[in-house]
PDB file of C-alpha atoms in Angstrom:
ATOM      1  CA  MET A   1     105.162  86.007  97.166  1.00 96.00           C
ATOM      2  CA  ILE A   2     102.031  85.989  99.317  1.00 97.00           C
ATOM      3  CA  PHE A   3      99.667  88.973  99.331  1.00 98.00           C
ATOM      4  CA  HIS A   4      97.240  89.309 102.234  1.00 98.00           C
ATOM      5  CA  VAL A   5      94.281  91.680 101.817  1.00 98.00           C
ATOM      6  CA  LEU A   6      92.136  92.759 104.774  1.00 98.00           C
ATOM      7  CA  THR A   7      88.767  94.103 103.626  1.00 98.00           C
ATOM      8  CA  ILE A   8      85.073  94.286 104.455  1.00 96.00           C
ATOM      9  CA  PHE A   9      84.239  93.387 100.844  1.00 96.00           C
ATOM     10  CA  PRO A  10      86.057  90.115 100.103  1.00 97.00           C
ATOM     11  CA  GLU A  11      83.779  89.447  97.140  1.00 96.00           C
ATOM     12  CA  PHE A  12      85.253  92.509  95.393  1.00 95.00           C
ATOM     13  CA  PHE A  13      88.410  90.556  94.636  1.00 94.00           C
ATOM     14  CA  GLU A  14      86.613  87.756  92.834  1.00 89.00           C
ATOM     15  CA  GLY A  15      87.008  89.828  89.665  1.00 88.00           C
ATOM     16  CA  PRO A  16      90.373  91.607  89.419  1.00 88.00           C
ATOM     17  CA  PHE A  17      92.547  88.586  90.160  1.00 90.00           C
ATOM     18  CA  GLU A  18      90.760  85.984  88.050  1.00 89.00           C
ATOM     19  CA  HIS A  19      91.969  87.110  84.650  1.00 87.00           C
ATOM     20  CA  GLY A  20      95.138  87.442  82.605  1.00 88.00           C
ATOM     21  CA  VAL A  21      98.644  87.531  84.005  1.00 91.00           C
ATOM     22  CA  ILE A  22      97.662  87.538  87.686  1.00 92.00           C
ATOM     23  CA  GLN A  23      95.415  84.495  87.354  1.00 93.00           C
ATOM     24  CA  ARG A  24      98.091  82.558  85.446  1.00 93.00           C
ATOM     25  CA  ALA A  25     100.667  83.466  88.089  1.00 94.00           C
ATOM     26  CA  ARG A  26      98.340  82.174  90.815  1.00 94.00           C
ATOM     27  CA  GLU A  27      97.833  78.927  88.925  1.00 94.00           C
ATOM     28  CA  THR A  28     101.585  78.367  88.511  1.00 93.00           C
ATOM     29  CA  GLY A  29     102.326  79.241  92.142  1.00 94.00           C
ATOM     30  CA  ALA A  30     104.371  82.358  91.352  1.00 94.00           C
ATOM     31  CA  LEU A  31     102.161  84.263  93.800  1.00 96.00           C
ATOM     32  CA  GLU A  32      99.342  83.686  96.236  1.00 97.00           C
ATOM     33  CA  ILE A  33      96.557  86.076  97.237  1.00 97.00           C
ATOM     34  CA  ARG A  34      94.747  85.535 100.536  1.00 97.00           C
ATOM     35  CA  ILE A  35      91.625  87.616 101.194  1.00 98.00           C
ATOM     36  CA  HIS A  36      90.623  88.193 104.839  1.00 98.00           C
ATOM     37  CA  ASN A  37      87.183  89.463 105.861  1.00 98.00           C
ATOM     38  CA  LEU A  38      87.492  92.111 108.584  1.00 98.00           C
ATOM     39  CA  ARG A  39      84.010  91.228 109.881  1.00 98.00           C
ATOM     40  CA  ASP A  40      85.364  87.863 111.036  1.00 98.00           C
ATOM     41  CA  TRP A  41      87.001  89.756 113.912  1.00 98.00           C
ATOM     42  CA  THR A  42      83.809  91.367 115.266  1.00 98.00           C
ATOM     43  CA  PHE A  43      81.662  90.036 118.098  1.00 96.00           C
ATOM     44  CA  ASP A  44      78.285  91.757 117.853  1.00 96.00           C
ATOM     45  CA  ARG A  45      75.240  90.488 115.999  1.00 96.00           C
ATOM     46  CA  HIS A  46      75.599  93.034 113.202  1.00 97.00           C
ATOM     47  CA  LYS A  47      79.371  92.476 112.743  1.00 97.00           C
ATOM     48  CA  THR A  48      79.979  96.205 113.165  1.00 97.00           C
ATOM     49  CA  VAL A  49      83.318  97.510 111.902  1.00 97.00           C
ATOM     50  CA  ASP A  50      82.625 101.282 111.872  1.00 95.00           C
ATOM     51  CA  ASP A  51      81.465 104.072 114.176  1.00 96.00           C
ATOM     52  CA  ARG A  52      80.992 107.857 114.251  1.00 94.00           C
ATOM     53  CA  PRO A  53      84.084 110.038 114.727  1.00 92.00           C
ATOM     54  CA  PHE A  54      84.634 111.749 118.068  1.00 94.00           C
ATOM     55  CA  GLY A  55      84.165 115.514 117.834  1.00 93.00           C
ATOM     56  CA  GLY A  56      81.554 115.184 115.111  1.00 89.00           C
ATOM     57  CA  GLY A  57      81.962 115.274 111.373  1.00 84.00           C
ATOM     58  CA  GLU A  58      80.708 113.530 108.289  1.00 84.00           C
ATOM     59  CA  GLY A  59      80.913 109.841 107.572  1.00 88.00           C
ATOM     60  CA  MET A  60      82.046 106.849 109.570  1.00 92.00           C
ATOM     61  CA  LEU A  61      85.439 105.510 110.597  1.00 94.00           C
ATOM     62  CA  LEU A  62      86.670 101.942 110.747  1.00 96.00           C
ATOM     63  CA  LYS A  63      87.077 101.011 114.415  1.00 97.00           C
ATOM     64  CA  PRO A  64      90.512 100.101 115.768  1.00 97.00           C
ATOM     65  CA  GLU A  65      89.596  96.914 117.662  1.00 98.00           C
ATOM     66  CA  PRO A  66      88.646  94.630 114.739  1.00 98.00           C
ATOM     67  CA  LEU A  67      91.554  95.946 112.672  1.00 98.00           C
ATOM     68  CA  PHE A  68      94.106  95.282 115.425  1.00 98.00           C
ATOM     69  CA  LEU A  69      92.659  91.847 116.152  1.00 98.00           C
ATOM     70  CA  ALA A  70      92.617  90.923 112.470  1.00 98.00           C
ATOM     71  CA  VAL A  71      96.145  92.090 111.700  1.00 98.00           C
ATOM     72  CA  GLU A  72      97.582  90.492 114.834  1.00 97.00           C
ATOM     73  CA  SER A  73      95.882  87.217 113.933  1.00 97.00           C
ATOM     74  CA  ILE A  74      97.066  87.288 110.313  1.00 98.00           C
ATOM     75  CA  VAL A  75     100.628  88.167 111.319  1.00 97.00           C
ATOM     76  CA  GLY A  76     100.623  85.431 113.954  1.00 95.00           C
ATOM     77  CA  GLN A  77      99.785  82.813 111.337  1.00 94.00           C
ATOM     78  CA  ALA A  78     102.159  84.099 108.643  1.00 90.00           C
ATOM     79  CA  SER A  79     105.782  83.613 109.633  1.00 84.00           C
ATOM     80  CA  GLY A  80     107.154  85.592 106.673  1.00 87.00           C
ATOM     81  CA  LEU A  81     104.904  88.644 106.866  1.00 93.00           C
ATOM     82  CA  SER A  82     107.140  91.674 107.374  1.00 86.00           C
ATOM     83  CA  LYS A  83     105.182  94.634 105.960  1.00 97.00           C
ATOM     84  CA  LYS A  84     101.718  95.980 106.835  1.00 98.00           C
ATOM     85  CA  VAL A  85     100.434  98.727 104.534  1.00 98.00           C
ATOM     86  CA  LEU A  86      97.329 100.836 105.125  1.00 98.00           C
ATOM     87  CA  LEU A  87      95.748 102.072 101.893  1.00 97.00           C
ATOM     88  CA  SER A  88      94.368 105.563 102.435  1.00 94.00           C
ATOM     89  CA  ALA A  89      94.118 108.971 100.793  1.00 91.00           C
ATOM     90  CA  GLN A  90      96.588 110.321 103.359  1.00 91.00           C
ATOM     91  CA  GLY A  91      99.437 108.003 102.375  1.00 93.00           C
ATOM     92  CA  ARG A  92     102.501 108.711 100.250  1.00 96.00           C
ATOM     93  CA  VAL A  93     101.797 108.215  96.576  1.00 96.00           C
ATOM     94  CA  PHE A  94     102.513 104.701  95.329  1.00 97.00           C
ATOM     95  CA  ASP A  95     104.971 104.650  92.434  1.00 95.00           C
ATOM     96  CA  GLN A  96     107.224 102.284  90.496  1.00 94.00           C
ATOM     97  CA  LYS A  97     110.048 102.687  93.002  1.00 94.00           C
ATOM     98  CA  LYS A  98     107.759 101.523  95.802  1.00 97.00           C
ATOM     99  CA  ALA A  99     106.495  98.655  93.639  1.00 97.00           C
ATOM    100  CA  ASN A 100     110.076  97.471  93.179  1.00 96.00           C
ATOM    101  CA  GLU A 101     110.695  97.734  96.919  1.00 97.00           C
ATOM    102  CA  LEU A 102     107.591  95.712  97.818  1.00 98.00           C
ATOM    103  CA  SER A 103     108.362  93.050  95.204  1.00 97.00           C
ATOM    104  CA  GLY A 104     111.359  92.010  97.293  1.00 96.00           C
ATOM    105  CA  LEU A 105     109.150  90.905 100.204  1.00 97.00           C
ATOM    106  CA  GLY A 106     108.048  87.363 100.927  1.00 96.00           C
ATOM    107  CA  GLU A 107     104.633  88.406 102.254  1.00 97.00           C
ATOM    108  CA  LEU A 108     102.719  91.690 102.269  1.00 98.00           C
ATOM    109  CA  LEU A 109      99.532  92.695 104.099  1.00 98.00           C
ATOM    110  CA  LEU A 110      97.320  95.377 102.542  1.00 98.00           C
ATOM    111  CA  ILE A 111      94.723  96.937 104.838  1.00 98.00           C
ATOM    112  CA  CYS A 112      91.810  98.461 102.917  1.00 98.00           C
ATOM    113  CA  GLY A 113      90.564 101.681 104.426  1.00 93.00           C
ATOM    114  CA  ARG A 114      86.899 102.554 104.038  1.00 85.00           C
ATOM    115  CA  TYR A 115      84.284 105.254 104.613  1.00 66.00           C
ATOM    116  CA  GLU A 116      85.842 108.518 105.780  1.00 78.00           C
ATOM    117  CA  GLY A 117      88.966 106.675 106.906  1.00 89.00           C
ATOM    118  CA  VAL A 118      90.165 104.629 109.849  1.00 95.00           C
ATOM    119  CA  ASP A 119      90.891 105.375 113.485  1.00 96.00           C
ATOM    120  CA  GLU A 120      94.258 107.154 113.523  1.00 95.00           C
ATOM    121  CA  ARG A 121      95.660 104.662 116.019  1.00 97.00           C
ATOM    122  CA  VAL A 122      95.682 102.106 113.207  1.00 97.00           C
ATOM    123  CA  ALA A 123      97.980 104.324 111.144  1.00 96.00           C
ATOM    124  CA  GLU A 124     100.156 105.239 114.123  1.00 96.00           C
ATOM    125  CA  HIS A 125     100.547 101.906 115.899  1.00 97.00           C
ATOM    126  CA  LEU A 126      99.502  99.083 113.568  1.00 98.00           C
ATOM    127  CA  ALA A 127     100.446  99.808 109.958  1.00 98.00           C
ATOM    128  CA  ASP A 128     104.087 100.171 108.945  1.00 98.00           C
ATOM    129  CA  GLU A 129     103.187 102.803 106.361  1.00 97.00           C
ATOM    130  CA  GLU A 130     100.306 104.378 104.467  1.00 97.00           C
ATOM    131  CA  LEU A 131     100.037 104.349 100.680  1.00 97.00           C
ATOM    132  CA  SER A 132      97.744 106.151  98.261  1.00 96.00           C
ATOM    133  CA  ILE A 133      97.494 105.419  94.538  1.00 97.00           C
ATOM    134  CA  GLY A 134      96.921 109.065  93.629  1.00 95.00           C
ATOM    135  CA  ASN A 135      95.886 112.526  94.705  1.00 93.00           C
ATOM    136  CA  TYR A 136      92.184 111.774  94.804  1.00 93.00           C
ATOM    137  CA  VAL A 137      89.749 110.061  97.172  1.00 91.00           C
ATOM    138  CA  LEU A 138      88.230 106.617  96.601  1.00 93.00           C
ATOM    139  CA  THR A 139      85.279 105.116  98.459  1.00 93.00           C
ATOM    140  CA  GLY A 140      87.575 102.405  99.778  1.00 95.00           C
ATOM    141  CA  GLY A 141      90.973 100.803  99.586  1.00 96.00           C
ATOM    142  CA  GLU A 142      89.928  97.763  97.562  1.00 97.00           C
ATOM    143  CA  LEU A 143      90.661  99.322  94.186  1.00 96.00           C
ATOM    144  CA  ALA A 144      93.964 100.627  95.528  1.00 97.00           C
ATOM    145  CA  ALA A 145      94.897  97.175  96.833  1.00 98.00           C
ATOM    146  CA  ALA A 146      94.205  95.670  93.418  1.00 97.00           C
ATOM    147  CA  VAL A 147      96.431  98.289  91.770  1.00 97.00           C
ATOM    148  CA  VAL A 148      99.289  97.682  94.203  1.00 98.00           C
ATOM    149  CA  ILE A 149      99.101  93.912  93.793  1.00 98.00           C
ATOM    150  CA  ASP A 150      99.012  94.154  90.008  1.00 96.00           C
ATOM    151  CA  ALA A 151     101.999  96.533  89.873  1.00 97.00           C
ATOM    152  CA  VAL A 152     104.061  94.471  92.321  1.00 97.00           C
ATOM    153  CA  ALA A 153     103.092  91.039  90.983  1.00 96.00           C
ATOM    154  CA  ARG A 154     104.302  91.721  87.444  1.00 95.00           C
ATOM    155  CA  LEU A 155     107.788  92.347  88.838  1.00 95.00           C
ATOM    156  CA  LEU A 156     107.995  88.883  90.400  1.00 96.00           C
ATOM    157  CA  PRO A 157     109.966  86.097  88.700  1.00 94.00           C
ATOM    158  CA  GLY A 158     107.795  83.844  86.577  1.00 89.00           C
ATOM    159  CA  VAL A 159     104.809  86.199  86.357  1.00 93.00           C
ATOM    160  CA  LEU A 160     105.477  87.765  82.958  1.00 86.00           C
ATOM    161  CA  GLY A 161     106.282  85.576  79.999  1.00 66.00           C
ATOM    162  CA  ASN A 162     109.266  87.778  79.105  1.00 56.00           C
ATOM    163  CA  GLU A 163     111.239  88.808  82.188  1.00 57.00           C
ATOM    164  CA  SER A 164     112.701  91.851  80.403  1.00 52.00           C
ATOM    165  CA  SER A 165     109.182  93.216  79.840  1.00 53.00           C
ATOM    166  CA  ALA A 166     109.145  94.591  83.377  1.00 53.00           C
ATOM    167  CA  VAL A 167     112.554  96.211  82.954  1.00 53.00           C
ATOM    168  CA  PHE A 168     112.186  98.126  79.711  1.00 50.00           C
ATOM    169  CA  GLU A 169     109.043 100.133  80.366  1.00 59.00           C
ATOM    170  CA  SER A 170     107.759 103.432  81.741  1.00 54.00           C
ATOM    171  CA  PHE A 171     109.034 104.565  85.165  1.00 61.00           C
ATOM    172  CA  GLN A 172     111.141 101.440  85.666  1.00 61.00           C
ATOM    173  CA  ASP A 173     114.675 101.828  87.016  1.00 51.00           C
ATOM    174  CA  GLY A 174     117.370  99.779  85.343  1.00 43.00           C
ATOM    175  CA  GLY A 175     115.833  99.831  81.881  1.00 42.00           C
ATOM    176  CA  HIS A 176     116.670 101.947  78.868  1.00 40.00           C
ATOM    177  CA  ALA A 177     114.025 104.481  79.901  1.00 42.00           C
ATOM    178  CA  GLY A 178     115.200 105.066  83.468  1.00 52.00           C
ATOM    179  CA  ALA A 179     112.594 107.349  85.068  1.00 75.00           C
ATOM    180  CA  LEU A 180     111.149 108.275  81.661  1.00 89.00           C
ATOM    181  CA  LEU A 181     108.049 107.064  79.902  1.00 93.00           C
ATOM    182  CA  ASP A 182     108.502 104.075  77.647  1.00 92.00           C
ATOM    183  CA  CYS A 183     109.318 104.810  74.018  1.00 94.00           C
ATOM    184  CA  PRO A 184     106.609 104.593  71.326  1.00 95.00           C
ATOM    185  CA  GLN A 185     105.940 101.027  70.166  1.00 95.00           C
ATOM    186  CA  TYR A 186     104.651  99.793  66.800  1.00 95.00           C
ATOM    187  CA  THR A 187     103.535  96.486  65.273  1.00 96.00           C
ATOM    188  CA  ARG A 188     102.316  95.247  61.895  1.00 95.00           C
ATOM    189  CA  PRO A 189     101.297  96.546  59.431  1.00 97.00           C
ATOM    190  CA  ALA A 190     104.250  98.833  58.714  1.00 96.00           C
ATOM    191  CA  GLU A 191     101.857 101.324  57.130  1.00 97.00           C
ATOM    192  CA  PHE A 192      98.297 101.916  58.328  1.00 97.00           C
ATOM    193  CA  ARG A 193      96.002 104.544  56.792  1.00 97.00           C
ATOM    194  CA  GLY A 194      99.006 106.403  55.521  1.00 97.00           C
ATOM    195  CA  TRP A 195     100.835 106.437  58.867  1.00 96.00           C
ATOM    196  CA  LYS A 196     104.175 104.682  58.614  1.00 97.00           C
ATOM    197  CA  VAL A 197     106.321 103.043  61.260  1.00 96.00           C
ATOM    198  CA  PRO A 198     109.644 104.919  61.661  1.00 97.00           C
ATOM    199  CA  ASP A 199     112.129 103.526  59.149  1.00 97.00           C
ATOM    200  CA  VAL A 200     114.769 102.933  61.800  1.00 97.00           C
ATOM    201  CA  LEU A 201     112.612 100.248  63.443  1.00 97.00           C
ATOM    202  CA  LEU A 202     112.566  98.327  60.164  1.00 97.00           C
ATOM    203  CA  SER A 203     116.290  98.689  59.544  1.00 97.00           C
ATOM    204  CA  GLY A 204     117.532  95.759  61.622  1.00 96.00           C
ATOM    205  CA  ASN A 205     120.298  97.996  63.035  1.00 97.00           C
ATOM    206  CA  HIS A 206     119.996  97.310  66.758  1.00 97.00           C
ATOM    207  CA  GLU A 207     122.295 100.127  67.866  1.00 97.00           C
ATOM    208  CA  GLU A 208     120.410 102.699  65.799  1.00 97.00           C
ATOM    209  CA  ILE A 209     117.115 101.335  67.138  1.00 97.00           C
ATOM    210  CA  ARG A 210     118.396 101.617  70.713  1.00 96.00           C
ATOM    211  CA  ARG A 211     119.421 105.242  70.165  1.00 97.00           C
ATOM    212  CA  TRP A 212     116.114 106.092  68.493  1.00 97.00           C
ATOM    213  CA  ARG A 213     114.186 104.588  71.402  1.00 96.00           C
ATOM    214  CA  GLN A 214     116.168 106.643  73.905  1.00 95.00           C
ATOM    215  CA  ARG A 215     115.480 109.870  71.999  1.00 96.00           C
ATOM    216  CA  ALA A 216     111.819 108.967  71.457  1.00 96.00           C
ATOM    217  CA  ALA A 217     111.313 108.160  75.149  1.00 95.00           C
ATOM    218  CA  LEU A 218     112.772 111.540  76.119  1.00 95.00           C
ATOM    219  CA  GLU A 219     110.626 113.380  73.579  1.00 96.00           C
ATOM    220  CA  LYS A 220     107.454 111.600  74.683  1.00 96.00           C
ATOM    221  CA  THR A 221     108.179 112.298  78.351  1.00 95.00           C
ATOM    222  CA  ALA A 222     108.786 115.992  77.620  1.00 96.00           C
ATOM    223  CA  ARG A 223     105.467 116.152  75.782  1.00 96.00           C
ATOM    224  CA  LEU A 224     103.225 114.141  78.086  1.00 95.00           C
ATOM    225  CA  ARG A 225     104.912 114.176  81.498  1.00 93.00           C
ATOM    226  CA  PRO A 226     107.359 117.103  81.707  1.00 94.00           C
ATOM    227  CA  ASP A 227     107.161 116.859  85.507  1.00 91.00           C
ATOM    228  CA  LEU A 228     109.280 113.685  85.322  1.00 89.00           C
ATOM    229  CA  LEU A 229     112.140 115.614  83.763  1.00 90.00           C
ATOM    230  CA  GLU A 230     112.301 118.031  86.686  1.00 79.00           C
TER     231      GLU A 230
END
């Protein structure tokens, strides 16, 4: 899968994607991340990408012209690009269901919003949809883009060492947890500072372990995220 990211801070992504699972996946060719600098589609001396909002108000908005030119250029050079997502505080909240949906694409373009937002014509006529990573406001869409890429990338074949790792975990459909949180997990030692691992996990009885994990996942969800049970 190829991820395209359109941003005014391309250097931001020198960090998040150069470590761990994502970096290994890039090295093996399981995914590719292409960073595009929005300022490359400006024509003035200062490479201006923002301006004041009509009608007054605080902050600055990203202008429509460089965004349209950039996206049209990127799409024109990427034959398999079928989805353009604007990352903004006004978008629907990104979740595991959406991550699964996006993981089925061949190419994805993430447009990083900035400042107070972007010209509404970008949302209405350029992006296919808007996504937010939570009910809060960030200074820009770069962090959100990194979150989306990380969540989607780990669902791709060949990214995780154990393919079932992405199935049996919190929020994931198709696993033992369904829409629940993942069950509690333990590792060695079996007893630490007087706290013992549940005996059933040491029993070797796979059916009993499966049942315990289902019950434990439900109990943990009810305690920490009761909203999921609604």
